[in-house]
Coordinates of C-alpha atoms and ligand atoms in Angstrom, one line a residue:
X8 CA 144.4 123.4 97.8
X9 CA 145.4 127.0 97.3
X10 CA 147.4 126.7 100.5
X11 CA 149.9 124.3 99.0
X12 CA 150.4 126.6 96.0
X13 CA 151.1 129.5 98.4
X14 CA 153.6 127.2 100.2
X15 CA 155.7 126.8 97.1
X16 CA 156.0 130.5 96.6
X17 CA 156.6 131.4 100.2
X18 CA 159.2 129.2 102.1
X19 CA 158.4 128.5 105.7
X20 CA 159.9 130.9 108.3
X21 CA 160.5 128.3 111.0
X22 CA 159.8 124.8 112.2
X23 CA 156.7 125.8 114.2
X24 CA 155.0 127.4 111.3
X25 CA 155.8 124.4 109.1
X26 CA 154.3 122.2 111.8
X27 CA 151.1 124.3 111.7
X28 CA 151.0 124.0 107.9
X29 CA 151.4 120.3 108.0
X30 CA 148.7 120.0 110.6
X31 CA 146.2 122.0 108.6
X32 CA 147.1 120.0 105.5
X33 CA 146.4 116.8 107.3
X34 CA 143.0 118.2 108.5
X35 CA 142.2 119.2 104.9
X36 CA 143.2 115.7 103.7
X37 CA 140.9 114.2 106.3
X38 CA 138.0 116.4 105.1
X39 CA 138.7 115.5 101.5
X40 CA 138.9 111.8 102.3
X41 CA 135.5 112.0 104.1
X42 CA 134.1 113.9 101.1
X43 CA 135.5 111.3 98.8
X44 CA 133.9 108.6 100.8
X45 CA 130.6 110.3 100.7
X46 CA 130.8 110.8 96.9
X47 CA 131.7 107.2 96.5
X48 CA 128.5 106.2 98.4
X49 CA 126.4 108.5 96.3
X50 CA 127.9 107.0 93.2
X51 CA 127.1 103.5 94.3
X52 CA 123.5 104.6 95.0
X53 CA 123.3 106.2 91.7
X54 CA 124.6 103.1 90.0
X55 CA 122.1 100.9 91.9
X56 CA 119.3 103.3 90.8
X57 CA 120.6 103.2 87.2
X58 CA 120.7 99.4 87.3
X59 CA 117.1 99.3 88.5
X60 CA 116.0 101.5 85.6
X61 CA 118.0 99.5 83.2
X62 CA 116.3 96.4 84.3
X63 CA 112.9 98.1 84.0
X64 CA 113.8 99.3 80.6
X65 CA 114.9 95.8 79.5
X66 CA 111.6 94.3 80.8
X67 CA 109.5 96.9 79.1
X68 CA 111.4 96.7 75.8
X69 CA 111.0 92.9 76.0
X70 CA 107.3 93.3 76.6
X71 CA 107.0 95.8 73.8
X72 CA 108.8 93.5 71.4
X73 CA 106.5 90.7 72.4
X74 CA 103.5 92.8 71.7
X75 CA 104.8 93.9 68.4
X76 CA 105.5 90.4 67.2
X77 CA 102.9 89.3 64.7
X78 CA 100.9 86.3 65.9
X79 CA 101.6 82.8 64.6
X80 CA 99.0 80.6 63.0
X81 CA 98.6 76.9 63.8
X82 CA 98.6 74.3 61.1
X83 CA 99.0 70.5 60.7
X84 CA 101.5 68.9 58.4
X85 CA 99.6 66.9 55.8
X86 CA 102.3 65.6 53.6
X87 CA 106.1 65.9 53.1
X88 CA 106.9 65.9 49.4
X89 CA 110.0 66.6 47.3
X90 CA 108.4 69.9 46.2
X91 CA 107.8 71.1 49.8
X92 CA 105.5 70.5 52.7
X93 CA 101.7 70.5 52.5
X94 CA 100.2 72.1 55.6
X95 CA 96.5 72.6 56.5
X96 CA 95.8 75.8 58.5
X97 CA 93.5 75.4 61.5
X98 CA 90.5 77.7 61.6
X99 CA 90.1 78.1 57.9
X100 CA 91.2 74.6 56.8
X101 CA 93.1 75.9 53.8
X102 CA 95.9 73.9 52.5
X103 CA 99.2 75.3 51.3
X104 CA 102.5 74.2 50.0
X105 CA 105.4 75.6 51.9
X106 CA 109.2 75.4 51.7
X107 CA 111.1 74.2 54.7
X108 CA 114.8 74.1 55.7
X109 CA 116.6 70.8 55.8
X110 CA 116.7 71.0 59.7
X111 CA 113.0 71.6 59.9
X112 CA 112.3 68.8 57.5
X113 CA 114.1 66.5 60.0
X114 CA 111.9 67.6 62.8
X115 CA 108.4 67.3 61.3
X116 CA 106.3 64.3 60.1
X117 CA 102.8 64.0 58.8
X118 CA 100.3 65.1 61.5
X119 CA 102.9 67.3 63.4
X120 CA 101.3 70.5 64.7
X121 CA 103.3 73.5 63.6
X122 CA 103.2 77.2 64.0
X123 CA 103.5 79.2 60.8
X124 CA 104.0 82.9 60.2
X125 CA 102.2 85.3 57.8
X126 CA 103.9 83.9 54.8
X127 CA 103.1 80.4 55.9
X128 CA 106.7 79.4 56.6
X129 CA 107.0 76.9 59.4
X130 CA 108.5 78.7 62.4
X131 CA 108.3 75.9 65.0
X132 CA 107.0 72.5 65.8
X133 CA 104.3 72.6 68.5
X134 CA 103.8 70.3 71.5
X135 CA 100.9 67.9 71.7
X136 CA 97.4 69.4 72.0
X137 CA 97.2 68.1 75.6
X138 CA 100.2 70.3 76.5
X139 CA 98.4 73.3 75.0
X140 CA 95.4 72.5 77.0
X141 CA 97.4 72.2 80.2
X142 CA 99.1 75.5 79.5
X143 CA 96.0 77.6 79.1
X144 CA 93.6 75.8 81.4
X145 CA 94.3 75.7 85.1
X146 CA 92.4 72.9 86.9
X147 CA 92.0 72.9 90.7
X148 CA 90.0 70.1 92.2
X149 CA 89.7 71.9 95.5
X150 CA 90.6 75.6 95.5
X151 CA 91.7 76.7 99.0
X152 CA 89.8 80.0 99.1
X153 CA 86.7 80.2 101.3
X154 CA 84.2 83.0 101.8
X155 CA 85.9 84.0 105.1
X156 CA 89.0 85.0 103.1
X157 CA 87.1 87.6 101.1
X158 CA 86.3 91.0 102.6
X159 CA 84.3 94.0 101.8
X160 CA 82.1 92.6 98.9
X161 CA 79.4 90.8 100.9
X162 CA 76.5 91.8 98.5
X163 CA 78.4 90.6 95.5
X164 CA 79.3 87.4 97.4
X165 CA 75.6 86.8 98.2
X166 CA 74.6 87.3 94.6
X167 CA 77.2 84.9 93.3
X168 CA 76.3 82.3 95.8
X169 CA 72.6 82.5 95.0
X170 CA 73.3 82.4 91.2
X171 CA 76.0 79.7 91.1
X172 CA 75.7 77.6 94.3
X173 CA 72.0 76.7 94.1
X174 CA 72.1 75.3 90.6
X175 CA 75.2 73.3 91.4
X176 CA 74.0 72.0 94.7
X177 CA 70.3 71.4 93.8
X178 CA 69.9 71.2 90.1
X179 CA 66.8 69.1 90.5
X180 CA 64.9 72.1 92.0
X181 CA 65.2 73.9 88.7
X182 CA 63.9 70.8 86.9
X183 CA 60.9 70.5 89.3
X184 CA 60.0 74.1 89.1
X185 CA 60.5 74.0 85.3
X186 CA 62.9 76.9 84.8
X187 CA 66.4 77.1 83.4
X188 CA 69.0 78.0 86.1
X189 CA 70.8 81.2 85.5
X190 CA 73.4 80.6 82.9
X191 CA 76.6 82.7 83.3
X192 CA 77.7 85.2 85.8
X193 CA 79.9 88.1 84.7
X194 CA 82.0 89.9 87.3
X195 CA 83.3 93.2 86.3
X196 CA 85.4 95.9 88.1
X197 CA 88.9 97.1 88.6
X198 CA 91.9 94.7 88.9
X199 CA 92.6 93.0 92.2
X200 CA 89.2 93.3 93.8
X201 CA 88.6 89.7 94.4
X202 CA 86.8 88.4 91.3
X203 CA 89.0 85.3 90.9
X204 CA 88.7 84.7 94.7
X205 CA 84.9 84.8 94.5
X206 CA 84.8 82.2 91.7
X207 CA 87.3 80.0 93.6
X208 CA 85.3 80.3 96.8
X209 CA 82.1 79.1 95.1
X210 CA 83.9 76.2 93.6
X211 CA 85.3 75.3 97.0
X212 CA 81.9 75.6 98.7
X213 CA 80.1 73.4 96.2
X214 CA 82.9 70.9 95.9
X215 CA 83.2 71.7 92.3
X216 CA 86.3 71.5 90.2
X217 CA 87.6 75.0 89.3
X218 CA 88.8 75.4 85.8
X219 CA 90.4 78.7 84.9
X220 CA 91.3 80.0 81.5
X221 CA 92.5 83.5 80.5
X222 CA 90.7 85.0 77.5
X223 CA 94.0 86.5 76.2
X224 CA 95.7 83.2 76.2
X225 CA 92.9 81.7 74.1
X226 CA 93.4 84.0 71.2
X227 CA 96.8 85.5 71.4
X228 CA 99.0 82.5 71.6
X229 CA 98.3 80.6 68.4
X230 CA 95.8 81.6 65.9
X231 CA 93.5 78.8 64.9
X232 CA 93.2 77.2 68.3
X233 CA 90.7 79.4 70.1
X234 CA 87.5 77.8 69.1
X235 CA 88.9 74.3 69.7
X236 CA 90.2 75.3 73.1
X237 CA 86.7 76.5 74.1
X238 CA 85.3 73.2 73.0
X239 CA 88.0 71.4 75.0
X240 CA 87.3 73.6 78.0
X241 CA 83.7 72.6 78.2
X242 CA 84.5 69.0 77.5
X243 CA 87.0 69.0 80.4
X244 CA 84.4 70.6 82.6
X245 CA 81.8 67.9 81.6
X246 CA 84.4 65.2 82.6
X247 CA 84.9 66.9 86.0
X248 CA 81.4 68.0 86.8
X249 CA 80.3 69.6 89.0
X250 CA 82.6 72.3 87.7
X251 CA 83.0 76.0 87.7
X252 CA 84.5 77.4 84.6
X253 CA 86.2 80.7 85.2
X254 CA 87.1 82.8 82.1
X255 CA 89.3 85.7 83.1
X256 CA 89.8 88.7 80.8
X257 CA 86.7 87.7 78.8
X258 CA 87.0 91.0 76.9
X259 CA 89.9 89.4 75.0
X260 CA 87.4 87.1 73.2
X261 CA 84.3 89.1 73.5
X262 CA 85.0 92.7 72.7
X263 CA 82.9 94.8 70.4
X264 CA 83.4 94.0 66.8
X265 CA 86.0 96.1 65.0
X266 CA 85.8 97.0 61.4
X267 CA 89.2 95.7 60.5
X268 CA 89.2 92.3 58.7
X269 CA 92.5 91.0 60.0
X270 CA 92.8 87.3 60.6
X271 CA 93.3 88.1 64.3
X272 CA 89.8 89.6 64.5
X273 CA 88.3 86.7 62.7
X274 CA 89.9 84.4 65.2
X275 CA 88.5 86.3 68.1
X276 CA 85.1 86.1 66.5
X277 CA 85.3 82.4 65.9
X278 CA 86.3 81.9 69.5
X279 CA 83.5 84.0 70.8
X280 CA 81.0 82.2 68.6
X281 CA 82.1 78.9 70.0
X282 CA 81.7 80.2 73.5
X283 CA 78.2 81.4 72.8
X284 CA 77.3 78.1 71.2
X285 CA 78.5 76.2 74.2
X286 CA 76.5 78.5 76.5
X287 CA 73.4 78.2 74.4
X288 CA 73.6 74.4 74.3
X289 CA 72.6 74.5 78.0
X290 CA 70.7 71.1 78.1
X291 CA 73.9 69.2 77.4
X292 CA 76.0 71.3 79.7
X293 CA 75.4 69.4 82.9
X294 CA 76.4 70.7 86.3
X295 CA 78.7 73.4 85.0
X296 CA 78.6 77.0 86.0
X297 CA 80.3 79.7 84.1
X298 CA 81.8 82.7 85.7
X299 CA 83.6 85.3 83.6
X300 CA 85.5 88.4 84.7
X301 CA 86.6 91.6 83.1
X302 CA 88.2 95.0 83.9
X303 CA 86.8 96.4 80.7
X304 CA 83.1 96.1 80.8
X305 CA 82.7 99.0 78.3
X306 CA 84.5 96.9 75.7
X307 CA 82.2 94.0 75.7
X308 CA 80.1 92.8 72.8
X309 CA 76.5 93.0 73.9
X310 CA 75.8 89.6 72.3
X311 CA 77.3 87.9 75.3
X312 CA 75.0 89.7 77.7
X313 CA 71.8 88.3 76.1
X314 CA 69.5 86.2 78.2
X315 CA 70.7 82.7 78.6
X316 CA 74.3 83.8 78.4
X317 CA 76.1 86.1 80.9
X318 CA 72.8 87.4 82.1
X319 CA 73.9 88.1 85.7
X320 CA 76.1 91.1 85.8
X321 CA 77.8 91.8 89.1
X322 CA 80.0 94.8 89.7
X323 CA 82.9 94.2 92.0
X324 CA 84.2 97.6 93.0
X325 CA 87.2 98.7 95.1
X326 CA 86.4 98.3 98.8
X327 CA 85.2 101.2 100.9
X328 CA 86.9 102.1 104.2
X329 CA 85.0 99.4 106.2
X330 CA 85.9 96.8 103.5
X331 CA 89.5 97.8 103.5
X332 CA 89.6 97.4 107.3
X333 CA 88.2 93.9 107.0
X334 CA 90.7 93.0 104.3
X335 CA 93.5 94.2 106.5
X336 CA 92.2 92.0 109.2
X337 CA 91.9 89.0 106.9
X338 CA 95.4 89.3 105.5
X339 CA 97.0 89.8 108.9
X340 CA 95.3 86.8 110.5
X341 CA 98.4 84.8 110.7
X342 CA 100.8 87.7 111.3
X343 CA 102.5 88.9 114.4
X344 CA 101.0 92.4 114.6
X345 CA 101.5 94.8 117.6
X346 CA 98.4 95.3 119.8
X347 CA 98.2 99.0 119.1
X348 CA 97.9 98.7 115.3
X349 CA 94.7 100.4 114.3
X350 CA 93.3 98.8 111.1
X351 CA 90.5 101.4 110.8
X352 CA 93.1 104.2 110.7
X353 CA 95.2 102.2 108.1
X354 CA 92.1 101.7 106.0
X355 CA 91.6 105.5 106.0
X356 CA 95.2 106.0 105.1
X357 CA 95.2 103.6 102.2
X358 CA 92.2 105.3 100.7
X359 CA 92.3 104.0 97.1
X360 CA 93.8 100.6 97.7
X361 CA 92.3 97.5 96.2
X362 CA 92.2 94.1 98.0
X363 CA 95.3 93.1 96.1
X364 CA 97.1 96.3 97.2
X365 CA 96.2 95.6 100.9
X366 CA 97.5 92.1 100.6
X367 CA 100.8 93.6 99.2
X368 CA 100.9 96.2 102.1
X369 CA 100.7 93.5 104.7
X370 CA 103.4 91.4 103.1
X371 CA 105.6 94.5 102.7
X372 CA 105.0 95.6 106.3
X373 CA 106.3 92.2 107.4
X374 CA 109.4 92.7 105.2
X375 CA 110.0 96.1 106.9
X376 CA 110.0 94.4 110.3
X377 CA 112.3 91.6 109.1
X378 CA 114.8 94.2 107.7
X379 CA 114.9 95.8 111.2
X380 CA 115.4 92.4 112.8
X381 CA 112.0 92.5 114.5
X382 CA 109.3 89.8 114.6
X383 CA 106.5 92.1 115.6
X384 CA 104.9 94.4 112.9
X385 CA 104.2 98.0 114.0
X386 CA 102.0 100.7 112.6
X387 CA 105.0 102.5 111.0
X388 CA 105.7 99.3 109.0
X389 CA 102.3 99.4 107.5
X390 CA 102.6 103.1 106.8
X391 CA 106.0 102.7 105.2
X392 CA 104.7 99.7 103.2
X393 CA 101.8 101.8 101.8
X394 CA 104.2 104.6 100.9
X395 CA 106.5 102.1 99.1
X396 CA 103.7 100.5 97.2
X397 CA 102.3 103.8 96.1
X398 CA 105.7 105.0 95.1
X399 CA 106.3 101.8 93.1
X400 CA 102.9 102.2 91.3
X401 CA 103.7 105.8 90.4
X402 CA 107.2 104.8 89.2
X403 CA 105.9 102.1 87.0
X404 CA 103.3 104.5 85.6
X405 CA 106.1 106.9 84.9
X406 CA 108.3 104.3 83.3
X407 CA 105.4 103.0 81.1
X408 CA 104.7 106.6 80.0
X409 CA 108.4 107.2 79.2
X410 CA 108.8 104.1 77.2
X411 CA 105.3 103.9 75.7
Ligands
ATP508 N1 88.0 91.5 98.6 C1 89.2 90.9 98.9 N2 89.3 90.4 100.1 C2 90.5 89.8 100.5 N3 91.6 89.7 99.7 C3 91.5 90.3 98.4 C4 90.3 90.9 98.0 N4 90.4 91.3 96.7 C5 91.7 91.0 96.4 N5 92.3 90.4 97.4 C6 93.7 89.9 97.4 O1 94.3 90.2 96.1 C7 94.6 89.0 95.4 C8 94.2 89.1 93.9 O2 92.8 89.1 93.9 P1 91.9 88.5 92.7 O3 92.9 87.7 91.8 O4 90.8 87.8 93.2 O5 91.5 89.8 91.9 P2 90.8 90.0 90.6 O6 89.7 90.9 90.8 O7 90.5 88.7 90.0 O8 91.9 90.7 89.7 P3 92.2 90.8 88.2 O9 91.1 91.5 87.6 O10 93.5 91.5 88.1 O11 92.3 89.3 87.7 C9 93.9 87.8 96.1 O12 94.6 86.6 96.0 C10 93.8 88.4 97.5 O13 95.0 88.1 98.2

């Protein structure tokens, strides 16, 4: 740019030198244009990155807000009077008179199930109970997971089979021998190691209906429903026996008692008591097996581990190198993988991956091939996929720390 300033001060001597100047200005312009282009690309990248973080921030803020929201209680409308609406809270059965807006008055009628907040104002009208059941309980008559789909946890698989399959397949043997079959199995270990798969595979093998319910859904959705839902769960299983009840995140309803006396804790206690009562009433239970899972074994209330309850504890750890290799083989069964891909080497590379991580690596490797317009997946695709997954995990750790 200084050249042009000089030009103003010093007029050109002749045409030739003017021609040179013009040429050099043009070159400079080209360079500046190229630089400009480069900067624009960088700006676009930065905007995209910014966008990504904004989205993450929004998601985390939303989650944070949801966590902070105080829980709602469930109640049934008893009577609608001129002085207000009489409601009866579930759980403690206490009646209360509450004011409602004219719009809400239109929506409710005696026997409506409603959600109320801490000051017992009606916040919303709830769906029928059957809808609640459907939302928290997942029923699969024939889960499509088999033992061949699970890798690296053979010992655990054997133990689950022995404990759950035999009583479901030959309950009469236990009668004849005169002993109670094992009651519940508790699977514990890090996330994504195959606990749900194990439960599904047993249900599949025994032709049992698989009924899954998440502990957190039981107690965090609507206070006052937990114990009833547990009763409904066992009732549903009795209707579909043989059945495998799978309670995921059992720690949400069976953690060590805390000293606080909040209604949330009381609700958790009631839900757990109902679960224990159902498990203790074994005679009427029929051909039902109970499998529970947790990532937080240390949090569990020891009461649920007493004999006759969850008395088979099975640790499901992250797979070792051999296990990881097997899981790679399982998840690439239907994939078009190049002949020279060495799963043993990949298993060494992905040294702290869980089964779920390996599944994600395989899918992502396929995506890398597709992006390059290839149909065959190469070693580099798996390596890049592992890099990407680790990077994403690190990033989400970072973001959670930043916005915690
Ligand atoms: N041992 C394994 N063998 C094959 N695939 C696995 C294994 N473990 C996990 N996976 C893959 O990861 C997915 C998630 O596993 P699963 O839901 O069984 O884990 P989990 O232990 O129940 O996890 P969480 O504690 O988070 O509920 C499975 O659908 C499967 O694709």
